Amino acid sequence: MAEELLTTPLHALHRDLDGRMVPFAGYEMPVQYVPGVMKEHLHCRAAAGLFDVSHMGQVILRPRSGDVADAARALETLVPQDILALKDGRQRYALFTDDEGGIRDDLMVANRGDHLFLVVNAACKARDIAHLHEHLSRTCEVEEIADRALIALQGPAAEDALDALAPGARDMSFMDVATLGSDFGPLWVSRSGYTGEDGFEISVVADRAEDFARALLSHENVAPIGLGARDSLRLEAGLCLYGNDIDRTTDPVSANLLWSIQKARRAGGAREGGFPGAGIVLDRLATGPARLRVGLLPEGRAPMRQGTELFAAEDDETPIGTVTSGAFGPSIERPLAMGYVSIDHSAIGSKIWGAVRGRRLPVTVVEMPFRPATYKR
Amino acid sequence: MKFTEEHEWLRPEDDEENVVTVGITEHAAEQLGDLVFVELPEEGTTIAREDEVVVIESVKAASDIMAPCDGEIIEVNTALEENPSLVNEDPLGAGWFFKMRVADMSDLDAMMDEAAYKKFI
């Protein structure tokens, strides 16, 4: 018997919009709507796309002392990021690490004045919440927010569309968070997303979520976008997908996510280490990784999918790496990929080979993102 | 015109005996979504029924098109190399994949006609 799939508060809306529903991380989610992945992707880049991301986990970490700094210090025992320096009304990207320096999940952390607000991946959320309970419950209450939907509105028209319903959205900068009043109850808004576009992620009470989504969709520039285009958008933006590009076998240094680890947590910093696997991560930071996540541009039109083995030469037998995400990039109009290669072949401009259906095709290591981000800083 | 359970169509050529043009149906093209890459066989290749002759890739995934019967590839639609979206735009026309010389035309007798295919999907 098929596993019972969960649904989000926008499920009826997806059906109404003729979304093609597929199982994803235990939920039944729209992979695409009528226009299809390519048009949806381009619409998001040119106007604005509305994504249901309610399957992701929303978690409040509330300090028992009442002082948000205590929650920040507690969370720093689980992530290598500088959470203490995160100001009220600001958000940053973080990583749960494990004792081997592997990545348990990636997440967003916001300081909302008297508590921290976390958004974690759908497939990891039960494990993440258990992890938070296990390690932080002495200092913090860990509360899963199950009665709110999460909607991402991404693209150049997102600001206009949201500000019309929630005045104040326009005044936010990239990675700001705020609570904005609206006819749909208080919206917990962050100016962020995962597409490389300017945009917002909006937490709204579940029973007003459909009305709110319909109000956004009534804006002439806003269209619903499925998981298919979300994946090609994030790939063009050079962003990792947990489970593909990062997991417990990859560490933050090899994953090229060092930018996310602030100085305070590195060797010689004010709060050096102290997160799971810190010894391994800081050591790898000092000595350099053996392999590195890189951007890859295949020549020609054939996409190099996840699992494609990479070689230094056309006739080498031993692979030097593997593609972890690969697709066609509708905005760059060519195939693109990311993957891990041995450090000797990770320099920008390196020419390597991918094995596609038994044939070796040339591919070049390139800078990411594949398309510049348009964040409002 | 004949149809296979793999959602291919075969159109016998009027002016050349034992030659059919092969493509995929509108239904298949719609299910696959936007095509971004088509890998065609070489002209002159001898193929057997159920050989994987064409690889098509949508934004998300790759799929194979199988040979509908035994024969030889005599022409491929090179326009698809530059413009794979022809398959989505005009699957029964400009989006054809290849022409083949069929070894035994009686193979087509067992295939569905349009009415039977419509029932099938």
Coordinates of C-alpha atoms in Angstrom, one line a residue:
Chain A
M1 CA 0.0 0.0 0.0
A2 CA 1.2 3.5 -0.8
E3 CA 2.4 5.6 2.0
E4 CA -0.1 8.2 3.2
L5 CA 1.1 11.5 2.0
L6 CA 0.8 14.7 4.0
T7 CA -0.7 17.8 2.5
T8 CA -0.1 21.5 3.0
P9 CA -2.8 24.2 3.7
L10 CA -2.6 25.1 0.0
H11 CA -3.4 21.6 -1.3
A12 CA -6.9 22.5 -2.5
L13 CA -5.5 25.5 -4.3
H14 CA -2.9 23.4 -6.1
R15 CA -5.6 21.1 -7.3
D16 CA -7.7 24.1 -8.4
L17 CA -4.8 25.4 -10.3
D18 CA -4.2 22.0 -12.0
G19 CA -0.9 21.5 -10.4
R20 CA 0.7 18.1 -11.3
M21 CA 1.0 16.6 -7.8
V22 CA 3.9 14.3 -6.9
P23 CA 5.2 12.8 -3.6
F24 CA 8.0 14.9 -2.1
A25 CA 9.6 14.5 1.3
G26 CA 6.4 12.8 2.5
Y27 CA 4.1 15.5 1.1
E28 CA 2.0 15.6 -2.0
M29 CA 3.3 18.7 -3.7
P30 CA 3.0 20.4 -7.1
V31 CA 5.9 19.7 -9.4
Q32 CA 4.6 22.0 -12.1
Y33 CA 1.4 23.7 -13.2
V34 CA -0.1 24.0 -16.7
P35 CA 2.6 26.2 -18.3
G36 CA 5.4 23.7 -17.4
V37 CA 8.8 23.9 -15.8
M38 CA 10.5 26.0 -18.5
K39 CA 7.9 28.8 -18.6
E40 CA 7.4 28.8 -14.8
H41 CA 11.2 29.3 -14.4
L42 CA 11.3 32.2 -16.8
H43 CA 8.2 33.8 -15.3
C44 CA 9.8 33.8 -11.9
R45 CA 12.9 35.5 -13.3
A46 CA 10.9 38.1 -15.3
A47 CA 7.9 38.8 -13.0
A48 CA 7.2 36.8 -9.8
G49 CA 6.5 33.3 -8.8
L50 CA 4.5 32.0 -5.8
F51 CA 5.8 28.7 -4.2
D52 CA 4.2 26.6 -1.5
V53 CA 7.1 25.7 0.8
S54 CA 4.8 24.8 3.7
H55 CA 6.3 21.3 3.8
M56 CA 9.4 22.9 5.3
G57 CA 9.8 23.0 9.1
Q58 CA 9.1 26.2 11.1
V59 CA 10.6 26.1 14.6
I60 CA 10.7 28.7 17.4
L61 CA 13.6 28.5 19.8
R62 CA 12.5 30.5 22.9
P63 CA 15.1 31.2 25.6
R64 CA 13.9 30.2 29.0
S65 CA 15.7 33.2 30.5
G66 CA 13.8 35.6 28.2
D67 CA 17.2 36.8 26.7
V68 CA 17.5 35.9 23.0
A69 CA 21.3 35.9 23.4
D70 CA 20.9 32.7 25.5
A71 CA 19.1 31.0 22.7
A72 CA 21.8 32.2 20.3
R73 CA 24.6 30.8 22.5
A74 CA 22.7 27.5 22.8
L75 CA 22.2 27.2 19.0
E76 CA 25.9 27.9 18.5
T77 CA 26.6 24.6 20.1
L78 CA 24.9 22.9 17.1
V79 CA 25.9 25.2 14.2
P80 CA 29.2 26.8 13.1
Q81 CA 27.6 30.2 12.4
D82 CA 27.8 33.4 14.5
I83 CA 24.3 33.5 15.9
L84 CA 25.1 35.8 18.8
A85 CA 26.0 38.6 16.3
L86 CA 22.7 38.2 14.5
K87 CA 20.7 41.4 15.2
D88 CA 17.1 41.7 16.0
G89 CA 15.2 41.6 12.7
R90 CA 18.0 39.8 10.8
Q91 CA 18.3 36.3 9.3
R92 CA 21.2 34.2 8.2
Y93 CA 22.0 30.8 6.6
A94 CA 23.3 28.1 8.9
L95 CA 24.3 24.4 9.0
F96 CA 23.7 21.7 11.6
T97 CA 26.9 19.7 11.7
D98 CA 27.5 16.2 13.1
D99 CA 30.4 14.9 15.1
E100 CA 32.3 14.0 11.9
G101 CA 31.9 17.5 10.5
G102 CA 29.2 16.3 8.1
I103 CA 26.1 18.4 7.4
R104 CA 22.9 17.2 9.1
D105 CA 20.8 19.9 7.4
D106 CA 21.0 23.5 6.2
L107 CA 18.6 26.1 7.7
M108 CA 17.7 29.7 8.0
V109 CA 17.9 31.4 11.4
A110 CA 16.2 34.7 12.2
N111 CA 16.4 36.8 15.4
R112 CA 12.9 37.9 16.1
G113 CA 13.7 40.0 19.2
D114 CA 12.7 37.6 22.0
H115 CA 13.3 34.3 20.2
L116 CA 15.0 32.7 17.2
F117 CA 12.9 31.4 14.3
L118 CA 14.3 28.5 12.3
V119 CA 13.3 27.2 8.9
V120 CA 14.5 23.7 8.2
N121 CA 14.2 21.2 5.3
A122 CA 11.1 19.1 5.0
A123 CA 12.9 15.7 4.8
C124 CA 15.0 16.6 7.9
K125 CA 12.5 18.4 10.1
A126 CA 11.6 15.6 12.5
R127 CA 15.2 14.7 13.0
D128 CA 16.2 18.4 13.4
I129 CA 13.5 19.0 16.0
A130 CA 14.5 15.9 18.0
H131 CA 18.1 17.1 17.8
L132 CA 17.1 20.6 19.1
H133 CA 15.1 19.0 21.9
E134 CA 17.9 16.7 22.9
H135 CA 20.6 19.4 23.1
L136 CA 18.9 22.7 23.8
S137 CA 15.9 22.0 26.0
R138 CA 17.7 23.0 29.1
T139 CA 18.0 26.6 27.9
C140 CA 15.3 26.8 25.3
E141 CA 11.7 25.8 24.6
V142 CA 11.7 24.2 21.2
E143 CA 8.3 24.7 19.5
E144 CA 7.4 23.4 16.1
I145 CA 5.0 25.7 14.3
A146 CA 2.5 23.4 12.7
D147 CA -0.4 25.9 12.3
R148 CA 1.2 28.2 9.8
A149 CA 1.8 27.8 6.0
L150 CA 5.0 29.1 4.4
I151 CA 4.9 30.8 1.0
A152 CA 7.8 32.0 -1.0
L153 CA 7.2 34.9 -3.4
Q154 CA 10.2 35.4 -5.7
G155 CA 11.2 37.6 -8.6
P156 CA 11.4 41.3 -9.6
A157 CA 7.6 41.8 -9.1
A158 CA 7.5 40.2 -5.6
E159 CA 8.0 43.5 -3.8
D160 CA 5.0 45.3 -5.4
A161 CA 2.8 42.3 -5.0
L162 CA 3.5 41.8 -1.3
D163 CA 3.7 45.4 -0.3
A164 CA 0.1 45.9 -1.7
L165 CA -1.1 43.3 0.9
A166 CA 1.4 43.9 3.6
P167 CA 2.6 47.5 3.7
G168 CA 6.2 47.7 4.8
A169 CA 7.5 44.8 2.7
R170 CA 9.1 47.4 0.4
D171 CA 11.2 48.8 3.2
M172 CA 12.9 45.5 4.0
S173 CA 16.5 44.7 2.8
F174 CA 17.9 41.3 1.9
M175 CA 17.8 39.0 5.0
D176 CA 15.7 41.4 7.0
V177 CA 12.8 39.8 8.9
A178 CA 9.7 41.5 10.2
T179 CA 6.1 40.9 11.3
L180 CA 3.8 42.8 8.9
G181 CA 0.1 43.4 9.4
S182 CA -2.3 42.2 6.7
D183 CA -5.9 41.2 6.1
F184 CA -4.7 37.7 6.5
G185 CA -3.4 38.1 10.0
P186 CA 0.2 39.0 11.1
L187 CA 2.7 37.8 8.4
W188 CA 6.2 36.7 9.5
V189 CA 8.2 37.9 6.6
S190 CA 11.8 37.5 5.6
R191 CA 13.3 39.1 2.5
S192 CA 15.0 36.0 1.2
G193 CA 14.3 32.9 -0.8
Y194 CA 16.2 30.2 -2.6
T195 CA 16.0 31.2 -6.3
G196 CA 18.7 33.9 -6.6
E197 CA 15.9 36.4 -7.0
D198 CA 14.8 39.2 -4.8
G199 CA 11.8 38.1 -2.9
F200 CA 10.2 37.0 0.3
E201 CA 9.3 34.0 2.4
I202 CA 6.1 34.5 4.3
S203 CA 4.7 32.6 7.2
V204 CA 0.9 32.9 7.4
V205 CA -1.7 31.3 9.7
A206 CA -2.8 28.1 8.0
D207 CA -6.5 28.9 7.8
R208 CA -5.8 32.2 6.0
A209 CA -3.1 30.8 3.7
E210 CA -5.3 30.0 0.7
D211 CA -6.9 33.4 0.8
F212 CA -3.5 35.1 1.1
A213 CA -2.1 33.0 -1.8
R214 CA -5.1 33.8 -4.0
A215 CA -4.7 37.5 -3.2
L216 CA -1.1 37.3 -4.3
L217 CA -2.0 35.4 -7.4
S218 CA -4.6 38.0 -8.3
H219 CA -1.6 40.3 -8.9
E220 CA -1.1 40.4 -12.7
N221 CA 2.6 39.5 -12.4
V222 CA 2.3 36.6 -9.9
A223 CA 2.0 33.0 -11.1
P224 CA 2.2 29.7 -9.2
I225 CA 5.5 27.8 -9.6
G226 CA 6.1 24.1 -8.9
L227 CA 9.0 22.2 -7.4
G228 CA 10.5 21.5 -10.8
A229 CA 11.2 25.2 -11.5
R230 CA 12.2 25.8 -7.9
D231 CA 15.0 23.2 -8.5
S232 CA 16.3 24.8 -11.8
L233 CA 16.1 28.3 -10.2
R234 CA 18.2 27.3 -7.2
L235 CA 20.7 25.5 -9.3
E236 CA 21.2 28.5 -11.6
A237 CA 21.7 30.5 -8.4
G238 CA 24.4 28.0 -7.3
L239 CA 22.5 27.1 -4.1
C240 CA 22.8 23.6 -2.5
L241 CA 19.9 21.2 -2.3
Y242 CA 20.1 19.2 0.9
G243 CA 20.3 15.5 0.1
N244 CA 21.9 16.1 -3.3
D245 CA 24.7 18.6 -3.0
I246 CA 25.2 18.4 0.8
D247 CA 24.6 15.7 3.3
R248 CA 26.4 13.9 6.2
T249 CA 29.2 12.8 3.8
T250 CA 30.0 16.4 3.0
D251 CA 31.5 19.0 5.3
P252 CA 31.1 22.8 5.1
V253 CA 34.7 23.3 3.7
S254 CA 34.4 20.7 0.9
A255 CA 30.9 22.0 0.2
N256 CA 32.3 25.4 -0.5
L257 CA 30.1 26.9 2.2
L258 CA 32.9 28.5 4.2
W259 CA 31.4 31.9 3.5
S260 CA 28.6 31.0 5.9
I261 CA 31.0 30.5 8.8
Q262 CA 31.8 33.8 10.3
K263 CA 35.2 34.8 11.8
A264 CA 34.0 34.5 15.4
R265 CA 33.6 30.8 15.1
R266 CA 36.8 30.0 13.2
A267 CA 40.3 29.4 14.7
G268 CA 41.4 32.4 16.7
G269 CA 37.8 33.8 16.7
A270 CA 36.0 35.0 19.8
R271 CA 33.9 31.8 20.1
E272 CA 36.1 29.4 18.1
G273 CA 34.6 25.9 17.5
G274 CA 32.2 24.5 20.0
F275 CA 29.9 23.0 17.4
P276 CA 29.7 19.3 16.5
G277 CA 32.7 18.2 14.4
A278 CA 34.5 21.5 15.0
G279 CA 37.9 19.9 15.3
I280 CA 37.5 18.3 11.9
V281 CA 36.0 21.3 10.2
L282 CA 38.6 23.8 11.5
D283 CA 41.4 21.4 10.6
R284 CA 40.0 21.0 7.1
L285 CA 39.8 24.8 6.9
A286 CA 43.5 25.1 7.8
T287 CA 44.8 22.3 5.6
G288 CA 42.3 22.6 2.7
P289 CA 39.8 20.1 1.5
A290 CA 40.6 17.0 -0.6
R291 CA 37.6 17.7 -2.8
L292 CA 35.4 20.7 -3.5
R293 CA 31.9 21.5 -4.7
V294 CA 32.2 23.4 -7.9
G295 CA 30.0 24.8 -10.7
L296 CA 30.1 22.9 -14.0
L297 CA 29.1 24.0 -17.5
P298 CA 28.9 21.1 -20.0
E299 CA 29.6 21.8 -23.6
G300 CA 26.7 21.2 -26.0
R301 CA 23.1 20.6 -25.0
A302 CA 23.2 17.3 -23.2
P303 CA 22.5 17.8 -19.5
M304 CA 24.8 16.0 -17.0
R305 CA 22.5 14.7 -14.3
Q306 CA 23.1 13.7 -10.7
G307 CA 25.4 10.8 -10.5
T308 CA 27.4 11.5 -13.7
E309 CA 31.0 10.6 -13.1
L310 CA 33.7 13.1 -13.8
F311 CA 37.1 12.4 -15.3
A312 CA 40.4 14.4 -15.7
A313 CA 40.9 13.1 -19.2
E314 CA 38.8 11.7 -22.0
D315 CA 40.2 8.2 -21.6
D316 CA 40.9 8.1 -17.8
E317 CA 39.4 5.2 -15.9
T318 CA 39.4 6.6 -12.4
P319 CA 36.8 9.3 -11.7
I320 CA 37.9 12.5 -10.1
G321 CA 34.4 13.4 -9.0
T322 CA 30.6 13.2 -9.4
V323 CA 27.8 15.5 -10.4
T324 CA 25.4 16.1 -7.4
S325 CA 22.8 18.3 -9.3
G326 CA 22.4 18.7 -13.0
A327 CA 19.7 20.1 -15.3
F328 CA 19.0 22.5 -18.1
G329 CA 19.1 26.1 -17.1
P330 CA 16.2 27.9 -18.8
S331 CA 17.6 31.4 -18.1
I332 CA 21.1 30.6 -19.2
E333 CA 19.8 28.5 -22.0
R334 CA 22.2 25.7 -21.6
P335 CA 22.8 22.7 -19.3
L336 CA 24.5 23.3 -16.0
A337 CA 25.5 21.2 -13.0
M338 CA 27.3 21.3 -9.7
G339 CA 29.3 18.5 -8.2
Y340 CA 32.4 17.5 -6.2
V341 CA 35.8 17.2 -7.8
S342 CA 39.3 16.5 -6.4
I343 CA 41.0 19.7 -5.4
D344 CA 43.5 19.4 -8.2
H345 CA 40.8 19.9 -10.7
S346 CA 38.7 22.4 -8.9
A347 CA 40.3 25.6 -10.3
I348 CA 37.9 27.9 -12.3
G349 CA 38.5 27.1 -16.0
S350 CA 39.6 23.5 -15.4
K351 CA 38.5 21.4 -18.4
I352 CA 37.3 17.9 -17.4
W353 CA 35.0 15.2 -18.8
G354 CA 31.7 13.8 -17.8
A355 CA 30.5 10.3 -18.7
V356 CA 27.0 10.6 -20.2
R357 CA 25.5 7.3 -21.3
G358 CA 28.9 5.8 -22.0
R359 CA 30.3 8.8 -23.8
R360 CA 32.8 11.3 -22.5
L361 CA 31.6 14.9 -22.9
P362 CA 33.7 18.0 -22.1
V363 CA 32.7 20.2 -19.1
T364 CA 34.3 23.3 -17.6
V365 CA 34.6 24.2 -13.9
V366 CA 33.1 27.7 -13.6
E367 CA 32.2 30.3 -11.0
M368 CA 28.8 30.2 -9.3
P369 CA 26.2 31.5 -9.4
F370 CA 25.5 30.7 -13.0
R371 CA 23.3 33.8 -13.1
P372 CA 24.0 36.8 -10.9
A373 CA 21.6 37.1 -7.9
T374 CA 19.3 40.2 -7.8
Y375 CA 19.0 40.5 -4.0
K376 CA 18.0 44.0 -2.6
R377 CA 20.9 44.7 -0.2
Chain B
M1 CA -1.0 6.0 -38.9
K2 CA -0.2 3.5 -36.1
F3 CA 0.5 3.9 -32.4
T4 CA 2.5 1.8 -29.9
E5 CA 1.9 1.3 -26.2
E6 CA 5.1 3.3 -25.7
H7 CA 3.2 6.4 -27.1
E8 CA 5.1 6.4 -30.4
W9 CA 3.4 7.1 -33.7
L10 CA 4.4 5.6 -37.1
R11 CA 3.3 7.2 -40.3
P12 CA 3.9 5.1 -43.5
E13 CA 5.4 7.2 -46.3
D14 CA 3.2 7.3 -49.4
D15 CA 6.1 7.5 -51.9
E16 CA 8.5 5.1 -50.4
E17 CA 7.7 1.5 -49.7
N18 CA 8.4 0.0 -46.2
V19 CA 9.4 3.5 -44.9
V20 CA 7.8 5.0 -41.8
T21 CA 8.3 8.3 -39.9
V22 CA 8.4 7.9 -36.2
G23 CA 7.6 10.4 -33.4
I24 CA 5.9 10.5 -30.0
T25 CA 2.3 11.4 -29.4
E26 CA 0.9 14.7 -28.0
H27 CA 0.0 12.8 -24.9
A28 CA 3.6 11.6 -24.4
A29 CA 5.0 15.1 -25.2
E30 CA 2.7 16.6 -22.6
Q31 CA 3.6 14.1 -19.9
L32 CA 7.4 14.6 -20.5
G33 CA 7.2 18.3 -20.2
D34 CA 9.6 20.7 -21.9
L35 CA 12.3 18.9 -23.9
V36 CA 15.7 20.4 -23.7
F37 CA 17.8 17.8 -25.5
V38 CA 17.3 15.0 -28.0
E39 CA 20.0 12.5 -28.8
L40 CA 19.3 10.9 -32.2
P41 CA 20.7 7.7 -33.7
E42 CA 23.0 7.8 -36.8
E43 CA 21.6 7.3 -40.2
G44 CA 22.3 3.8 -41.4
T45 CA 22.0 2.2 -38.0
T46 CA 20.3 -1.2 -38.0
I47 CA 17.9 -1.4 -35.1
A48 CA 15.8 -4.1 -33.5
R49 CA 12.4 -3.7 -31.8
E50 CA 12.8 -2.3 -28.3
D51 CA 16.3 -1.1 -28.9
E52 CA 16.8 2.3 -27.2
V53 CA 17.2 4.5 -30.3
V54 CA 16.6 8.0 -29.1
V55 CA 17.3 9.7 -25.7
I56 CA 15.1 12.7 -24.8
E57 CA 15.7 14.9 -21.9
S58 CA 13.2 17.2 -20.3
V59 CA 14.2 19.9 -17.8
K60 CA 14.2 17.3 -15.1
A61 CA 14.9 13.8 -16.5
A62 CA 16.1 11.7 -19.3
S63 CA 13.9 9.0 -21.0
D64 CA 14.5 6.6 -23.9
I65 CA 12.5 6.1 -27.0
M66 CA 12.5 2.5 -28.2
A67 CA 12.5 1.2 -31.7
P68 CA 8.9 0.2 -32.6
C69 CA 10.1 -2.6 -35.0
D70 CA 13.1 -4.1 -36.7
G71 CA 14.7 -2.1 -39.5
E72 CA 17.2 0.6 -40.5
I73 CA 17.4 4.3 -39.6
I74 CA 17.4 6.1 -43.0
E75 CA 17.0 9.7 -41.8
V76 CA 16.9 11.7 -38.6
N77 CA 15.3 15.1 -37.8
T78 CA 18.5 17.1 -37.2
A79 CA 16.3 20.2 -36.5
L80 CA 15.7 18.7 -33.0
E81 CA 19.4 19.0 -32.1
E82 CA 19.1 22.8 -32.2
N83 CA 15.4 23.1 -31.2
P84 CA 14.2 20.2 -29.1
S85 CA 11.1 22.1 -28.2
L86 CA 9.7 21.2 -31.7
V87 CA 8.6 18.0 -30.0
N88 CA 6.4 19.9 -27.6
E89 CA 5.2 22.4 -30.1
D90 CA 4.3 20.0 -32.9
P91 CA 4.8 16.3 -31.9
L92 CA 2.9 14.9 -34.9
G93 CA 4.6 17.2 -37.4
A94 CA 7.9 19.1 -37.1
G95 CA 8.8 17.2 -34.0
W96 CA 9.3 13.8 -35.7
F97 CA 12.4 11.8 -34.6
F98 CA 13.5 9.6 -37.5
K99 CA 12.5 7.7 -40.6
M100 CA 13.2 4.0 -40.8
R101 CA 13.0 1.3 -43.4
V102 CA 10.9 -1.4 -41.7
A103 CA 12.0 -5.1 -42.1
D104 CA 8.5 -6.5 -42.0
M105 CA 5.6 -4.1 -42.5
S106 CA 3.2 -6.7 -41.1
D107 CA 4.6 -5.7 -37.7
L108 CA 2.4 -2.6 -38.0
D109 CA -0.8 -4.7 -38.2
A110 CA -0.6 -5.5 -34.5
M111 CA -0.3 -1.8 -33.5
M112 CA -3.2 0.4 -32.5
D113 CA -5.0 2.7 -34.9
E114 CA -5.9 6.2 -33.7
A115 CA -9.2 5.2 -32.2
A116 CA -7.6 2.3 -30.2
Y117 CA -4.8 4.6 -29.0
K118 CA -7.3 7.2 -27.8
K119 CA -9.0 4.5 -25.8
F120 CA -5.6 3.3 -24.5
I121 CA -4.7 6.6 -23.0

